Short mmCIF file of C-alpha atoms in Angstrom, two decimals:
data_model
loop_
_atom_site.label_atom_id
_atom_site.label_comp_id
_atom_site.label_asym_id
_atom_site.label_seq_id
_atom_site.Cartn_x
_atom_site.Cartn_y
_atom_site.Cartn_z
CA MET S 1 85.62 16.88 78.06
CA VAL S 2 86.03 20.05 80.13
CA ALA S 3 83.86 19.77 83.23
CA ASP S 4 84.69 23.05 84.95
CA PRO S 5 84.87 26.18 82.78
CA GLU S 6 86.26 28.35 85.58
CA SER S 7 89.18 26.04 86.31
CA PHE S 8 89.93 25.73 82.59
CA ILE S 9 89.87 29.49 82.02
CA LEU S 10 92.07 30.17 85.04
CA ALA S 11 94.57 27.53 83.87
CA ASN S 12 94.68 28.61 80.23
CA THR S 13 94.69 32.41 80.46
CA SER S 14 96.47 35.16 82.39
CA LEU S 15 95.05 38.35 83.81
CA MET S 16 96.62 41.12 81.75
CA ALA S 17 96.02 44.71 80.65
CA THR S 18 94.11 45.05 77.39
CA PRO S 19 96.49 46.63 74.81
CA HIS S 20 94.31 49.57 73.73
CA VAL S 21 92.38 49.80 77.00
CA PRO S 22 95.03 49.25 79.70
CA GLU S 23 92.63 50.43 82.41
CA ILE S 24 90.84 47.10 82.00
CA ARG S 25 92.44 43.77 82.78
CA LEU S 26 91.11 40.59 81.18
CA ARG S 27 91.85 36.91 81.38
CA LEU S 28 93.39 36.40 77.92
CA ALA S 29 95.22 33.63 76.13
CA SER S 30 98.66 34.42 74.73
CA GLU S 31 101.54 32.56 73.13
CA VAL S 32 102.51 31.09 76.50
CA HIS S 33 99.20 29.24 76.88
CA ASP S 34 98.25 25.87 75.42
CA LEU S 35 94.87 27.30 74.44
CA TRP S 36 96.65 29.53 71.91
CA LEU S 37 97.90 26.49 70.01
CA LYS S 38 94.76 24.34 69.98
CA THR S 39 93.23 23.65 66.59
CA GLU S 40 89.51 23.55 65.88
CA GLU S 41 89.68 19.75 66.12
CA ASP S 42 91.43 19.97 69.49
CA LEU S 43 88.74 22.28 70.80
CA GLU S 44 85.95 20.06 69.53
CA GLU S 45 87.54 17.05 71.18
CA ILE S 46 87.47 18.69 74.61
CA GLY S 47 83.98 20.13 74.08
CA LEU S 48 85.04 23.77 73.80
CA PRO S 49 83.45 26.16 71.28
CA PRO S 50 85.88 28.58 69.57
CA PRO S 51 87.16 30.63 72.54
CA PHE S 52 86.38 34.13 71.30
CA TRP S 53 86.20 35.15 74.97
CA ALA S 54 89.96 34.52 75.35
CA PHE S 55 91.05 37.34 73.03
CA ALA S 56 90.66 41.12 72.90
CA TRP S 57 89.28 41.73 69.41
CA ALA S 58 89.93 45.04 67.67
CA GLY S 59 86.31 46.15 67.42
CA GLY S 60 85.70 45.59 71.11
CA GLN S 61 88.91 47.37 72.07
CA GLY S 62 87.98 50.40 70.00
CA LEU S 63 84.46 50.52 71.40
CA ALA S 64 85.69 50.14 74.99
CA ARG S 65 88.23 52.93 74.43
CA TYR S 66 85.51 55.22 73.10
CA ILE S 67 83.25 54.53 76.08
CA LEU S 68 85.96 55.25 78.63
CA ASP S 69 86.96 58.43 76.79
CA HIS S 70 83.32 59.54 76.42
CA PRO S 71 81.60 58.29 79.61
CA GLU S 72 78.56 60.47 78.91
CA THR S 73 77.72 57.92 76.22
CA VAL S 74 76.67 55.37 78.84
CA ALA S 75 76.45 57.24 82.16
CA GLY S 76 73.14 56.61 83.88
CA LYS S 77 71.87 54.47 81.01
CA SER S 78 70.77 50.86 80.63
CA VAL S 79 73.22 49.10 78.33
CA VAL S 80 73.40 45.78 76.47
CA ASP S 81 76.78 44.54 75.26
CA PHE S 82 75.86 42.22 72.39
CA ALA S 83 78.19 39.29 71.52
CA SER S 84 80.14 40.20 74.61
CA GLY S 85 82.87 37.53 74.53
CA SER S 86 85.34 38.48 77.26
CA GLY S 87 83.02 41.19 78.57
CA LEU S 88 85.48 43.97 77.68
CA VAL S 89 82.87 46.41 76.37
CA ALA S 90 80.42 45.61 79.16
CA ILE S 91 83.12 46.25 81.76
CA ALA S 92 84.00 49.57 80.11
CA ALA S 93 80.33 50.60 80.27
CA ALA S 94 80.13 49.68 83.95
CA LEU S 95 83.32 51.61 84.73
CA ALA S 96 81.97 54.63 82.84
CA GLY S 97 78.87 54.81 85.03
CA ALA S 98 76.13 52.90 83.21
CA LYS S 99 73.01 52.38 85.31
CA SER S 100 72.87 48.71 84.33
CA VAL S 101 74.92 46.49 82.03
CA LEU S 102 73.83 43.21 80.46
CA ALA S 103 76.47 41.17 78.63
CA VAL S 104 74.88 38.91 76.01
CA ASP S 105 76.58 35.95 74.34
CA ILE S 106 75.24 32.60 73.17
CA ASP S 107 78.54 30.88 74.02
CA PRO S 108 78.01 29.39 77.50
CA TRP S 109 81.72 29.76 78.22
CA ALA S 110 81.39 33.52 77.94
CA ARG S 111 79.24 33.56 81.08
CA THR S 112 82.20 32.40 83.18
CA ALA S 113 84.70 34.59 81.35
CA VAL S 114 82.56 37.70 81.83
CA ARG S 115 82.03 36.92 85.51
CA LEU S 116 85.76 36.45 86.17
CA ASN S 117 86.72 39.55 84.18
CA ALA S 118 84.07 41.76 85.76
CA LYS S 119 85.20 40.68 89.23
CA ALA S 120 88.83 41.42 88.35
CA ASN S 121 87.82 44.97 87.45
CA GLY S 122 85.57 45.52 90.45
CA VAL S 123 82.31 45.97 88.55
CA SER S 124 78.96 44.22 88.37
CA VAL S 125 77.77 42.93 84.99
CA ASP S 126 74.69 40.79 84.39
CA PHE S 127 74.75 38.05 81.74
CA SER S 128 72.30 36.46 79.34
CA GLY S 129 72.94 33.50 77.05
CA ASP S 130 69.74 34.08 75.07
CA ASP S 131 69.71 34.76 71.33
CA LEU S 132 68.25 38.27 71.32
CA ILE S 133 68.48 38.96 67.58
CA GLY S 134 65.10 40.18 66.35
CA GLN S 135 63.77 40.92 69.82
CA SER S 136 62.77 44.35 71.06
CA LEU S 137 64.84 45.60 73.99
CA ASP S 138 63.82 47.96 76.78
CA VAL S 139 67.25 49.60 77.08
CA ASP S 140 68.89 52.90 76.17
CA LEU S 141 71.95 51.62 74.36
CA VAL S 142 73.20 48.52 72.52
CA LEU S 143 76.96 48.10 72.05
CA ALA S 144 78.40 45.61 69.56
CA GLY S 145 82.10 45.03 68.91
CA ASP S 146 83.35 43.15 65.86
CA VAL S 147 80.09 41.59 64.68
CA PHE S 148 80.14 42.05 60.88
CA TYR S 149 82.39 39.11 60.01
CA ASP S 150 79.76 36.83 58.41
CA ARG S 151 77.37 37.70 55.57
CA ASP S 152 74.19 36.11 56.94
CA PHE S 153 74.89 37.18 60.52
CA ALA S 154 75.56 40.75 59.41
CA ALA S 155 72.32 40.84 57.41
CA ALA S 156 70.34 39.69 60.44
CA LEU S 157 72.03 42.31 62.60
CA VAL S 158 71.30 45.13 60.15
CA GLU S 159 67.60 44.26 60.23
CA TRP S 160 67.61 44.00 64.03
CA PHE S 161 69.63 47.16 64.60
CA THR S 162 67.33 49.04 62.23
CA GLY S 163 64.32 48.04 64.30
CA LEU S 164 66.04 48.91 67.57
CA SER S 165 67.09 52.32 66.28
CA ALA S 166 63.56 53.03 65.03
CA GLY S 167 62.33 52.24 68.54
CA GLY S 168 64.65 54.78 70.14
CA VAL S 169 67.57 52.55 71.12
CA THR S 170 71.02 53.93 70.31
CA VAL S 171 73.25 51.32 68.65
CA LEU S 172 77.03 51.77 68.61
CA VAL S 173 79.38 49.34 66.90
CA GLY S 174 83.14 48.94 66.86
CA ASP S 175 84.54 47.56 63.61
CA PRO S 176 88.07 47.16 62.16
CA GLY S 177 86.96 46.89 58.54
CA ARG S 178 85.22 43.52 58.51
CA SER S 179 83.95 42.40 55.12
CA TYR S 180 80.23 42.77 55.79
CA ARG S 181 80.18 46.09 57.62
CA PRO S 182 77.13 48.07 56.36
CA THR S 183 79.01 51.35 55.94
CA ASP S 184 76.02 53.06 54.31
CA ARG S 185 74.10 52.63 57.58
CA LEU S 186 76.89 53.86 59.85
CA GLU S 187 77.97 57.30 61.08
CA PRO S 188 81.63 57.44 62.21
CA LEU S 189 82.31 58.74 65.73
CA ALA S 190 86.00 57.98 66.31
CA THR S 191 88.85 56.00 64.77
CA TYR S 192 91.73 54.28 66.57
CA GLU S 193 94.86 52.33 65.74
CA VAL S 194 94.35 49.20 67.84
CA PRO S 195 97.14 46.72 68.65
CA VAL S 196 96.09 43.16 67.85
CA THR S 197 97.62 39.72 67.52
CA ARG S 198 98.95 38.74 64.10
CA VAL S 199 97.93 35.13 64.69
CA LEU S 200 94.29 36.28 64.75
CA GLU S 201 94.49 39.17 62.27
CA ASP S 202 96.36 40.11 59.10
CA ALA S 203 98.32 42.88 60.84
CA GLU S 204 99.70 43.91 64.22
CA VAL S 205 97.59 47.08 64.27
CA LYS S 206 94.03 47.40 62.98
CA LYS S 207 92.39 50.71 62.10
CA THR S 208 89.18 50.49 64.07
CA THR S 209 86.20 52.83 63.89
CA VAL S 210 83.37 53.34 66.35
CA TRP S 211 80.15 53.94 64.48
CA LYS S 212 76.60 54.94 65.31
CA PHE S 213 74.02 52.85 63.49
CA ARG S 214 71.54 54.95 61.52
#
């Protein structure tokens, strides 16, 4: 069993530029790392949840790109990066001048990944491991990259995002065409061609759109 998340992450990732957001460097797993080759059974044996924090997913890359290109979106605002994973979107918000940034992820490993990645980029990002779905939030903006991959999860998010939006919170999502994206509730803001890893996706480039939830 893995006793020290930080040592494991440092040993099984490399600090590298994010393909679509090269201004931000993340600790990512690639073909040269053992973590890349581990099966679900291997991960379970060492006590490691699926390491979503070790990869730069298309939706997060698109959303981070949009934030850096449109810093007025987050500047001076309180921001939550939901399902943060590596912390990519949270780091982009901090670099773009957000007043405060809270990265949220229920995977306890993400806490260490976000801390290491934020430090590598010279920004401060808070972290919460709480399940916030359904809760009201006293923030200006919620960012969510690549979250519509599961039917039940997407349904819960639509209900939550609807309530947040009704309460005055702006919700932006980055999505590369996941199956359960609620397109009828989304207003497109920008579209990108995002380089991804074929091992994780069905292509080397994913058309990724940043949307505002309505």
